CSV table of C-alpha atoms in Angstrom, one decimal:
chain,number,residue,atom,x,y,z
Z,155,UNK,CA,-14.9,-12.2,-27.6
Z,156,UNK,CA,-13.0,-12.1,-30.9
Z,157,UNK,CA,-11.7,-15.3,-32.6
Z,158,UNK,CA,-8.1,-15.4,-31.1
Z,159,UNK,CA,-9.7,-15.1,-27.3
Z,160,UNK,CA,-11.7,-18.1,-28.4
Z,161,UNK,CA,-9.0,-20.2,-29.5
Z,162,UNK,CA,-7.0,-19.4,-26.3
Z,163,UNK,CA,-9.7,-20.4,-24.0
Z,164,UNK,CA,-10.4,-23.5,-25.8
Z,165,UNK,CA,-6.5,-24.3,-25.5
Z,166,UNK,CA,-6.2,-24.0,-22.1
Z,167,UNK,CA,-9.5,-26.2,-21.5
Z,168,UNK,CA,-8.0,-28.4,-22.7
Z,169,UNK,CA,-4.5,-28.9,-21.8
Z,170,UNK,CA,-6.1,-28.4,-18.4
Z,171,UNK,CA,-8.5,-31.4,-18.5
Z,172,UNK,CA,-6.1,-33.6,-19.8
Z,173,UNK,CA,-4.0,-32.8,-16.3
Z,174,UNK,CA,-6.5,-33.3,-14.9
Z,175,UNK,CA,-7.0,-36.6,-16.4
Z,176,UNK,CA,-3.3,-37.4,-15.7
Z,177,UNK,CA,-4.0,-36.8,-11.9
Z,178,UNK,CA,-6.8,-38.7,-11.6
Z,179,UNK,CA,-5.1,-41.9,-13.2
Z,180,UNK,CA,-2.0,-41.3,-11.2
Z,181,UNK,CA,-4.7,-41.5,-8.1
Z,182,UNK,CA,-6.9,-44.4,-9.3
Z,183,UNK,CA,-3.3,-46.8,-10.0
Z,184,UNK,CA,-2.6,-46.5,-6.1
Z,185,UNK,CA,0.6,-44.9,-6.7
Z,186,UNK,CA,2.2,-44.1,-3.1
Z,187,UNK,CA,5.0,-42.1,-3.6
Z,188,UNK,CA,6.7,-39.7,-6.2
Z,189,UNK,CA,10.1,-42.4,-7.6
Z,190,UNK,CA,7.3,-45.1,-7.6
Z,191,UNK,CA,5.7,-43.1,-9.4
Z,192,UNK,CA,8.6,-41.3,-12.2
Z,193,UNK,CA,9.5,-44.8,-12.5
Z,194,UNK,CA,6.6,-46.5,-13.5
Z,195,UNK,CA,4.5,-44.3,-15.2
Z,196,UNK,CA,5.0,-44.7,-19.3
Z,197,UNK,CA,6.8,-42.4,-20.6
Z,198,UNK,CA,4.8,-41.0,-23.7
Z,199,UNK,CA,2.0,-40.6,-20.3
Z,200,UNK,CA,4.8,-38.3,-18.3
Z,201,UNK,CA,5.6,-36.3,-21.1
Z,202,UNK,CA,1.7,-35.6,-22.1
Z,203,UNK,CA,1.2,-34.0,-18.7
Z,204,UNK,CA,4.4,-31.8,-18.7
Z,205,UNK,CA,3.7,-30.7,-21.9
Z,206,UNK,CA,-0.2,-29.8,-20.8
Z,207,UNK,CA,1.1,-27.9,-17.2
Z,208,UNK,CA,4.0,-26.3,-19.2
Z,209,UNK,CA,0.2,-24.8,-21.6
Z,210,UNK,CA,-1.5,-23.6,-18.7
Z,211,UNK,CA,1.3,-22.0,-17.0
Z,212,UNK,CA,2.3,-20.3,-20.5
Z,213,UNK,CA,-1.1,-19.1,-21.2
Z,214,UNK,CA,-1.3,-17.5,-18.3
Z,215,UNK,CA,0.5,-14.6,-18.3
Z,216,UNK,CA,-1.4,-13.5,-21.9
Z,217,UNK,CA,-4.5,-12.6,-19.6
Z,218,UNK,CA,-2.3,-10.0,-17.6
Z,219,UNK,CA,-2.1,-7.5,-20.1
Z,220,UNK,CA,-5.2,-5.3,-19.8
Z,221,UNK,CA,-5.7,-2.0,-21.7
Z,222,UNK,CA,-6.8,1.4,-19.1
Z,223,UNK,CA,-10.0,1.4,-18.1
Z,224,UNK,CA,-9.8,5.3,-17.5
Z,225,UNK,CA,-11.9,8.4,-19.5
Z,226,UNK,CA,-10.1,10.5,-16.9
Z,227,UNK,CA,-7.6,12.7,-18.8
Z,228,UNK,CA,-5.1,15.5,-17.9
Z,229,UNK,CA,-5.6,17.6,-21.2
Z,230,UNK,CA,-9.5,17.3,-19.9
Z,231,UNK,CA,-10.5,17.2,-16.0
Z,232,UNK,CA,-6.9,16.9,-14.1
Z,233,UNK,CA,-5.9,20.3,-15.7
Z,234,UNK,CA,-8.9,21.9,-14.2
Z,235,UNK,CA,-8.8,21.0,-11.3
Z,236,UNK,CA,-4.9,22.3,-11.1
Z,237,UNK,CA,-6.3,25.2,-12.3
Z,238,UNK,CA,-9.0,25.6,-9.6
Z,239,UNK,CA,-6.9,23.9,-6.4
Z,240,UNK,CA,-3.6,23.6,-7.1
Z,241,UNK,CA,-1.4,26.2,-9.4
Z,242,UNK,CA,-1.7,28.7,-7.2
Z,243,UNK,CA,1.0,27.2,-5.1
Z,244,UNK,CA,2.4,24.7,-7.4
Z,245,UNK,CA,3.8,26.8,-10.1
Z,246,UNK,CA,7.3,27.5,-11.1
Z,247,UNK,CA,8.8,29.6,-8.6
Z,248,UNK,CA,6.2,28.7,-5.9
Z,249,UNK,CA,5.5,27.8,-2.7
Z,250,UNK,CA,6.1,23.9,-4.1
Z,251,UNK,CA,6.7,21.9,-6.6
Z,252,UNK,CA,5.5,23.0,-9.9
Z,253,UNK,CA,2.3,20.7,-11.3
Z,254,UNK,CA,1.9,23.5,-14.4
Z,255,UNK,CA,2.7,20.7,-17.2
Z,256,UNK,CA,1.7,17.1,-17.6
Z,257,UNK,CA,5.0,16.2,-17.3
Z,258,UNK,CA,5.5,17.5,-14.0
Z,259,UNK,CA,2.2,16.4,-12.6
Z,260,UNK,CA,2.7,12.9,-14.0
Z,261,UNK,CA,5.8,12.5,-11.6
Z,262,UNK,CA,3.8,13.6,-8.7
Z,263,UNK,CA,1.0,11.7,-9.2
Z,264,UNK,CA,0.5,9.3,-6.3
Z,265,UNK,CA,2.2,11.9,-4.0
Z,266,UNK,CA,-0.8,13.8,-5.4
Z,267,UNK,CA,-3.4,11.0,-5.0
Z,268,UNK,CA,-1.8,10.2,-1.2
Z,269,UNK,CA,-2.5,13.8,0.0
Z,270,UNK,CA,-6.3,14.2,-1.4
Z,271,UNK,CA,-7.1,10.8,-0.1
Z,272,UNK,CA,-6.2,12.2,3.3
Z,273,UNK,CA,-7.6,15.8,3.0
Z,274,UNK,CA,-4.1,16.9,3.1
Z,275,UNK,CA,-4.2,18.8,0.1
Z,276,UNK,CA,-5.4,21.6,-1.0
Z,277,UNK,CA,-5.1,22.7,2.6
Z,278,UNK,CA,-8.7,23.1,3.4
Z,279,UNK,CA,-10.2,21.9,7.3
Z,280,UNK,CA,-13.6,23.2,6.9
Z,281,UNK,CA,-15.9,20.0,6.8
Z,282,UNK,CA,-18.3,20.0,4.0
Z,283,UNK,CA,-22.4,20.5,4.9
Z,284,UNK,CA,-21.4,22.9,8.0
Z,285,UNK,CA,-21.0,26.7,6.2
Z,286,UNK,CA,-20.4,27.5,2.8
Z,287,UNK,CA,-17.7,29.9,2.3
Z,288,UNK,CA,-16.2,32.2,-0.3
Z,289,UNK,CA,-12.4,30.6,0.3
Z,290,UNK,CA,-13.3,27.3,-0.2
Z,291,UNK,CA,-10.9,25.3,-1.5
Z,292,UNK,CA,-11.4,22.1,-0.9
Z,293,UNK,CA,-12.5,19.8,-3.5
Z,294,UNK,CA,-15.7,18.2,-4.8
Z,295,UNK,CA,-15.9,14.5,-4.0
Z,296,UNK,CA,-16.3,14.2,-8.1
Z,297,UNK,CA,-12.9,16.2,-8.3
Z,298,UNK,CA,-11.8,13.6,-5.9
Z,299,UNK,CA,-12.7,10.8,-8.0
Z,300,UNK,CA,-11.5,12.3,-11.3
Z,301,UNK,CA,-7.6,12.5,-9.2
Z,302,UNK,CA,-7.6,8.9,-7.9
Z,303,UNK,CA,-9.2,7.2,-11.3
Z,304,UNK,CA,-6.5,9.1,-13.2
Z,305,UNK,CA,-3.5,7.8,-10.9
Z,306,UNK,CA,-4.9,4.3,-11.0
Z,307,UNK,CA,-5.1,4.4,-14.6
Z,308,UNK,CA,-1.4,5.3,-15.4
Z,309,UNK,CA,-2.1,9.0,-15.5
Z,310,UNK,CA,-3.1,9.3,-19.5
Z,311,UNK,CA,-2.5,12.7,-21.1
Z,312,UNK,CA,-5.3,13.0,-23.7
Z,313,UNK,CA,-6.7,10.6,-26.1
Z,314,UNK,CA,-4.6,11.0,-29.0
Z,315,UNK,CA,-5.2,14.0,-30.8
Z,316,UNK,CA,-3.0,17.0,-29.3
Z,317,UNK,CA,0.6,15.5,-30.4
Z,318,UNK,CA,-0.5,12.6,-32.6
Z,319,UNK,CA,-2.3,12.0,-36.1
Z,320,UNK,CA,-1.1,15.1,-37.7
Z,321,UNK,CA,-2.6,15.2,-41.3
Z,322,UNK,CA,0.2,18.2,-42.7
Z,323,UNK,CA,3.3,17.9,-41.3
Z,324,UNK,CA,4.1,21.6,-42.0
Z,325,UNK,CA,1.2,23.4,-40.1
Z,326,UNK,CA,1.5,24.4,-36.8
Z,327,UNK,CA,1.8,22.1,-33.5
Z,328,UNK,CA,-1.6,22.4,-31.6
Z,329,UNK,CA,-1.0,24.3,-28.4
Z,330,UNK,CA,-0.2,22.6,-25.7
Z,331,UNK,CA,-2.1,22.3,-22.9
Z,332,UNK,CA,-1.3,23.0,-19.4
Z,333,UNK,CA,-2.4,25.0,-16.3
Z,334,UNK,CA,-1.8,28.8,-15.8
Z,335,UNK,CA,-2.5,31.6,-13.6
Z,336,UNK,CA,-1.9,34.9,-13.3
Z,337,UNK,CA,-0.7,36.8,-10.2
Z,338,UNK,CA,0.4,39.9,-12.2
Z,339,UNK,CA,-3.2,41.7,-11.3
Z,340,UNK,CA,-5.4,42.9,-9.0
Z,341,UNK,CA,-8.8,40.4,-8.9
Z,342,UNK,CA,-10.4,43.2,-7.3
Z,343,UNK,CA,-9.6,46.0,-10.5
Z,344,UNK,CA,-7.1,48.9,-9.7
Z,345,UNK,CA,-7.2,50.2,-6.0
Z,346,UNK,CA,-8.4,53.1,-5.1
Z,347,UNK,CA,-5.5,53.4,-2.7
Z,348,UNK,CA,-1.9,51.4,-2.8
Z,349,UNK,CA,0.7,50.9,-0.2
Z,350,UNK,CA,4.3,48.9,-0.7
Z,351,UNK,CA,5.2,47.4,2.4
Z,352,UNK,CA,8.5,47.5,4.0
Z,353,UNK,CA,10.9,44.8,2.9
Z,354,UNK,CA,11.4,41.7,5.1
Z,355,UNK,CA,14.1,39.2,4.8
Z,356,UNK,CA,14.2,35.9,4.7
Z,357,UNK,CA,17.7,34.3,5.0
Z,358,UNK,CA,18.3,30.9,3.3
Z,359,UNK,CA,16.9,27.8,5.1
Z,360,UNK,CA,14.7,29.9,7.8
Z,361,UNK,CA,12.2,27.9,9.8
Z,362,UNK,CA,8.8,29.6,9.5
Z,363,UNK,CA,8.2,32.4,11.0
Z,364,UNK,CA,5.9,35.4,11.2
Z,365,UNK,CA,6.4,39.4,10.8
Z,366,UNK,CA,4.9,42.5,11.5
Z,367,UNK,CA,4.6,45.3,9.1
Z,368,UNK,CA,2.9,48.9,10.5
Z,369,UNK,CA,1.5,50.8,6.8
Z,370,UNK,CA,0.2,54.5,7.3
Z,371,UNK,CA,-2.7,54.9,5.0
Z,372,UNK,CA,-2.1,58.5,5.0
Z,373,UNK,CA,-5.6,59.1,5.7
Z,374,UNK,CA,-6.8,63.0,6.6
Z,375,UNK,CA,-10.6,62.3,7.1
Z,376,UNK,CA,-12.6,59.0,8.1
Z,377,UNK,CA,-13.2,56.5,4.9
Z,378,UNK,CA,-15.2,53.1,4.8
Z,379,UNK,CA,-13.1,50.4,3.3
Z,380,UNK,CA,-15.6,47.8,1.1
Z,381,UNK,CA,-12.4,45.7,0.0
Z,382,UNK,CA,-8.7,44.8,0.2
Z,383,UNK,CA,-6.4,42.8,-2.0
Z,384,UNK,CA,-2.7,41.6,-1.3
Z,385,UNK,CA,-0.1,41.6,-3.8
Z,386,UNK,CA,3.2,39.3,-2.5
Z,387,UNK,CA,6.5,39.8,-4.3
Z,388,UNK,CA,7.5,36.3,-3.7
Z,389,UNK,CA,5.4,33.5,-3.3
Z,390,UNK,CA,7.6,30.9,-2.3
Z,391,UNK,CA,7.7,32.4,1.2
Z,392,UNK,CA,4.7,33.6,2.2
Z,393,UNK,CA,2.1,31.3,3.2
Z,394,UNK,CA,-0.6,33.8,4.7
Z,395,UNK,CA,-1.0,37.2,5.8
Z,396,UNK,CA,-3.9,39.1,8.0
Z,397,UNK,CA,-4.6,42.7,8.1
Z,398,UNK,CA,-5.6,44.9,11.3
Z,399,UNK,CA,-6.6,48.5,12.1
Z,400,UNK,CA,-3.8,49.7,14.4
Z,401,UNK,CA,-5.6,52.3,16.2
Z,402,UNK,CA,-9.1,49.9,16.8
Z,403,UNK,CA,-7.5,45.9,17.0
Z,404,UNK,CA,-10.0,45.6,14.2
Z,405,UNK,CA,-9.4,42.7,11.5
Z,406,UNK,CA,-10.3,43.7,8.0
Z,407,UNK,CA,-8.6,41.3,6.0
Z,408,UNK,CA,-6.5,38.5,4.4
Z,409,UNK,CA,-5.1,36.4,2.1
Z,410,UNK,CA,-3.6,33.1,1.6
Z,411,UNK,CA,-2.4,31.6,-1.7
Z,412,UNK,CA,-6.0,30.3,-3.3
Z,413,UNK,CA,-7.5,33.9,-2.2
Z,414,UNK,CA,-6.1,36.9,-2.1
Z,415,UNK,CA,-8.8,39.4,-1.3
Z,416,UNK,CA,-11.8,40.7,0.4
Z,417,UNK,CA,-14.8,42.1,-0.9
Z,418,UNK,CA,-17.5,42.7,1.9
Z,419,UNK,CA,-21.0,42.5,0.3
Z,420,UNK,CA,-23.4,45.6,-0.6
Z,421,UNK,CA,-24.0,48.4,1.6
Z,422,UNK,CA,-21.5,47.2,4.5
Z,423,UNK,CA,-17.8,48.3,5.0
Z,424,UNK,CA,-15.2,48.7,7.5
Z,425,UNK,CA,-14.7,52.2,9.1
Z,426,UNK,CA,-11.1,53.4,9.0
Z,427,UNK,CA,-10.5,56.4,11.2
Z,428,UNK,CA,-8.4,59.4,10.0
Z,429,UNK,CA,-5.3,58.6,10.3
Z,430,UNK,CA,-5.2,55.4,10.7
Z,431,UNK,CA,-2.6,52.7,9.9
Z,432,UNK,CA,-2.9,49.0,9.2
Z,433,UNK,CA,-0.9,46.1,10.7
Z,434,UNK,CA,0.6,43.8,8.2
Z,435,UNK,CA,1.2,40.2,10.3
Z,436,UNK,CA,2.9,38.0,7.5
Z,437,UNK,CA,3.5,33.9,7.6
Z,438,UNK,CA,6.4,33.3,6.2
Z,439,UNK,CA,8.4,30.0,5.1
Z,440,UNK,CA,11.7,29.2,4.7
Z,441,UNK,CA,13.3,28.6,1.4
Z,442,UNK,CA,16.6,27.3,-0.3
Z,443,UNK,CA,18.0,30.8,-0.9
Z,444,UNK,CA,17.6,33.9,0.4
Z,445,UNK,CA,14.7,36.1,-0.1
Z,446,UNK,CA,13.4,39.7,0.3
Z,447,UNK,CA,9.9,39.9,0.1
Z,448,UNK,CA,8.1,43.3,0.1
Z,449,UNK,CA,3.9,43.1,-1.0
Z,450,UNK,CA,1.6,45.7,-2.2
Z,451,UNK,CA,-1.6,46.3,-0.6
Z,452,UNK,CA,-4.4,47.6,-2.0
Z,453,UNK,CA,-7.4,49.5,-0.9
Z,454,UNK,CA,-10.9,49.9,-2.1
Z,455,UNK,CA,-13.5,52.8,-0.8
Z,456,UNK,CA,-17.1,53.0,-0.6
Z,457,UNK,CA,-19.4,55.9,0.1
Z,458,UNK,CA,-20.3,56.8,4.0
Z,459,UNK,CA,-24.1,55.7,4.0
Z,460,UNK,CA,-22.5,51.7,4.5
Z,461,UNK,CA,-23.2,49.7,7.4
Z,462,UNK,CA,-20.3,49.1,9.5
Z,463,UNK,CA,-19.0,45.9,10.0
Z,464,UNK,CA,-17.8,45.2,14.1
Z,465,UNK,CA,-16.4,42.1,15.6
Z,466,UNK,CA,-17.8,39.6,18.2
Z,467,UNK,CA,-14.5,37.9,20.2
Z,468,UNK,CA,-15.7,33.9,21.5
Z,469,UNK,CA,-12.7,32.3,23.5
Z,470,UNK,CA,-12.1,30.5,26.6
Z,471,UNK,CA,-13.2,33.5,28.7
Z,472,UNK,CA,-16.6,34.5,26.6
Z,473,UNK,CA,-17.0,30.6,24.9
Z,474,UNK,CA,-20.8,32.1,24.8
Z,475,UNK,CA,-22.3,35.3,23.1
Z,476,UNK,CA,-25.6,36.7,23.2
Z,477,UNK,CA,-26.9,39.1,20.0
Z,478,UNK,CA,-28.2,41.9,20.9
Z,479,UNK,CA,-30.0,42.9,17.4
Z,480,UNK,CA,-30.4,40.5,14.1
Z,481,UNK,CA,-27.1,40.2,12.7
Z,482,UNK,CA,-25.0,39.4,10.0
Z,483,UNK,CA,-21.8,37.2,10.4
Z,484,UNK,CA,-19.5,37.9,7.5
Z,485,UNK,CA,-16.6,35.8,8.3
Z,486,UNK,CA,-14.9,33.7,11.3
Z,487,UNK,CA,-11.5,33.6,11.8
Z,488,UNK,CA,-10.3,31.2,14.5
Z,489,UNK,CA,-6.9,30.8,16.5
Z,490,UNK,CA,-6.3,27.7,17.7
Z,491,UNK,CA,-2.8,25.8,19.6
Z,492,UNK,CA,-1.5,23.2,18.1
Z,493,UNK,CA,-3.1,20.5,20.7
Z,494,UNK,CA,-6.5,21.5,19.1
Z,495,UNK,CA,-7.6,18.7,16.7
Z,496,UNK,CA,-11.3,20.4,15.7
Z,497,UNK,CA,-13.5,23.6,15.9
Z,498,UNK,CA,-16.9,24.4,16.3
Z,499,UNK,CA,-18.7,27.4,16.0
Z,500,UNK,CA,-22.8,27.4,16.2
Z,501,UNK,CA,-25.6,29.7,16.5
Z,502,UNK,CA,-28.1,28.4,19.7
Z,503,UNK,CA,-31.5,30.4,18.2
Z,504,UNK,CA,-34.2,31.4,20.6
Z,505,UNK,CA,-36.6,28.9,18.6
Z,506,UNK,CA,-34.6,26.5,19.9
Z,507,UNK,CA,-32.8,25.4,16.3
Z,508,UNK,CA,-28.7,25.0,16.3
Z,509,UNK,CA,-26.8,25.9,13.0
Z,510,UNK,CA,-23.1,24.9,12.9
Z,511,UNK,CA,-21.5,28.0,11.6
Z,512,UNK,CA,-18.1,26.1,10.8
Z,513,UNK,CA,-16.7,22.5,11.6
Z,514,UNK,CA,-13.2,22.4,11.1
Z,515,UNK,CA,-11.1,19.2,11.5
Z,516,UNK,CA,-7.2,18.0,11.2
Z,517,UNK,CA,-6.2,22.0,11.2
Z,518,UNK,CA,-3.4,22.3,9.4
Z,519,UNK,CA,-0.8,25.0,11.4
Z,520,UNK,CA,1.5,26.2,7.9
Z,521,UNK,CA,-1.6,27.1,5.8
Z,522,UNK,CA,-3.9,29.5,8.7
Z,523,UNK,CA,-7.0,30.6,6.9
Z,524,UNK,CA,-9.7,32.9,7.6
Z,525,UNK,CA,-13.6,31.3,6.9
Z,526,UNK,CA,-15.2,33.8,4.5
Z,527,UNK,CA,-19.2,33.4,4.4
Z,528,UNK,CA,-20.4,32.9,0.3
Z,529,UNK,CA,-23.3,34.5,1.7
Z,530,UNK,CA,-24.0,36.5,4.9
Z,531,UNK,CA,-25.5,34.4,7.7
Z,532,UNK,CA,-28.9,36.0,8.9
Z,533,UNK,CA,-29.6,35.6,13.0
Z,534,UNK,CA,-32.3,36.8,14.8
Z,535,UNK,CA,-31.4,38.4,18.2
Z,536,UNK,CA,-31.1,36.2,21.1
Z,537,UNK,CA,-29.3,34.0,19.4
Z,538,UNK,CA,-26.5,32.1,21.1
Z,539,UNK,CA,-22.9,31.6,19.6
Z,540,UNK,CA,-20.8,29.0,21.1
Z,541,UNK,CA,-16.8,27.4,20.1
Z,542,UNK,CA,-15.2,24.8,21.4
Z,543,UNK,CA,-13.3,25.3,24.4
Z,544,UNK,CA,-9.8,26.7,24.0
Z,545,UNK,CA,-10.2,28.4,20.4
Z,546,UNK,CA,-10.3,31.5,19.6
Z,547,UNK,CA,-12.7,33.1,17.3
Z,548,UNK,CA,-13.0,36.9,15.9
Z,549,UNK,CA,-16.4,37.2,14.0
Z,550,UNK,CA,-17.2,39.9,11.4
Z,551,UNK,CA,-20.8,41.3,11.8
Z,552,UNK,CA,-23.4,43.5,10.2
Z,553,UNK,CA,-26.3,45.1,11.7
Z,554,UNK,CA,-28.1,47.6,10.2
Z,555,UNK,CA,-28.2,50.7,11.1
Z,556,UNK,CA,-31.2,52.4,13.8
């Protein structure tokens, strides 16, 4: 404690013994009531203990300025995680409001804190431990901590050196820093194949809705299809979109605002029939004005010696499935009603052992999401899958080939 903290805390020791003191003799001199008391006591003694009450209650408010106890910083951790989670739809001409800047994520911040305190954003229902997926966007419970330390800590923007202490006034500003992305490209490298889909319209103020979109690939002979990548022309409308063979039901893709592609893994791929054309089923928004929105999709090819990927369909009819063969699950992609609160999918194997698959809670309707496998989930056959009654889930799977 330095020598000014000292000197206050002797102070206000003793101003508040000699209250003290002033109380006890009131007490010990059998004083009754208050007059009795304003009117008797001496007058030097009355003004002695207002002037040592009138100390304490001044010192007092000194001791309720405290400096931030925060190394959490926006130039530091908050702009990665923005980067990682959030920009994607929080950008300037995006889905919502734009968190790009300090500035603009200073504003939001306990809007920001509320909804990761309630795993209401990013929009991610997979429960952590059960699965790990490719489309994962939930965040750490570090990332977490980083988020509510910074809002409780009045949001700091660095630690004094991007705008401040400038040695030479005449060189240049230091950049400053703030999140970016880029939605100009394809993640996936140029396709090998690109279709423009046909426009749809939005008017001003629409409730969310979805629309259907038939592409012709244009193809002459069979192809295998390793990956696909959506391009949207307007973000602020579109919240997800899912891609199916026409001809086969099939699903071979999607995309939602934190991941635009898929990229099946090594020697599998799905098998597009000649001719075939792909069904385009986009989630729109509303928004303030009106908008025409008209993606790109594109294609990637691999060589015919792949595995091809099939689909196992659990619902309410089939809530159990037997494998026939070791398999591979790629991906689940569940459709639920709005009544459903959670999902489970597990895997029953004849060794008697249960692995959850995917355990999904609070499902959140506007942001529908497939659940991409980081890694594909080896079964032996025999095994079991089950889902909770009344969902609906289509399951990409590998086996290899006899």
């Amino acid at each position: 404690m330095n020598r000014a903290g000292k000197l206050v805390n002797e102070v206000f020791a003793g101003h508040v013994a000699h209250a003290s003191a002033c109380s006890a003799g009131i007490r010990a001199g059998g004083l009754r009531n208050q007059s009795w008391t304003a009117a008797r006591m001496p007058l030097r003694h009355a003004k002695a203990c207002a002037t040592s009450l009138a100390a304490v209650l001044c010192v007092l408010p000194a001791l309720a300025h405290e400096t931030l106890t925060t190394t959490v910083l926006f130039d530091r951790e908050i702009v990665r995680i923005i980067d990682k989670h959030c920009v994607m739809c929080h950008v300037e001409n995006g889905a919502s409001f734009p968190l790009g800047t300090y500035e603009q994520a200073w504003l939001q911040k306990r809007q920001i804190r509320a909804d990761v305190i309630a795993r209401h954003m990013p929009p991610w229902s997979a429960v952590p431990g059960y699965g790990q997926f490719a489309n994962d966007n939930s965040l750490t419970l570090r990332e977490t901590q980083f988020i509510v330390s910074w809002v409780e800590g009045l949001g700091p923007r660095n630690a004094g050196t991007v705008f401040l202490n400038v040695t030479d006034a005449s060189s240049a500003r230091t950049k400053e820093v703030r999140a970016h992305v880029d939605f100009g490209h394809w993640q996936l490298g140029e396709p090998q194949l690109t279709r423009q889909l046909s426009a749809n319209t939005m008017e001003a103020q629409a409730p969310n809705q979805v629309k259907r979109t038939v592409i012709d690939l244009g193809l002459r002979s069979e192809r295998r299809l390793r990956g696909l990548e959506f391009l949207p022309s307007d973000r602020r409308v579109v919240r997800a979109a899912f891609f199916t063979i026409q001809e086969t039901g099939q699903w071979i893709g999607s995309w939602t605002p934190w991941y635009g592609f898929v990229s099946l893994p090594k020697g599998t791929a799905y098998r597009l029939p000649a001719g075939s054309h792909v069904v385009a089923e986009i989630h729109y928004r509303g928004a303030k004005e009106r908008v025409v929105e008209h993606g790109s999709l594109g294609l990637y090819f691999a060589d015919q010696t792949t595995n091809a990927v099939s689909e196992l369909v659990l619902d309410t009819k089939k809530a159990r499935t037997q494998l026939v063969a070791d398999t591979s699950i790629l991906a689940l992609r569940p459709e639920t009603a709005p009544d459903v609160k959670s999902i489970e999918v597990s895997a029953r194997k004849p060794d008697g052992g249960t692995e959850i698959l995917l355990f999904a809670k609070d499902l959140q309707m506007d942001w529908p999401t497939p659940y991409i496998f980081k890694d594909p989930v080896k079964l032996p056959k025999g095994t079991e899958l089950w889902v909770t009654p009344g969902v609906r889930v289509t399951v990409s799977v590998s086996r290899k080939s006899p």
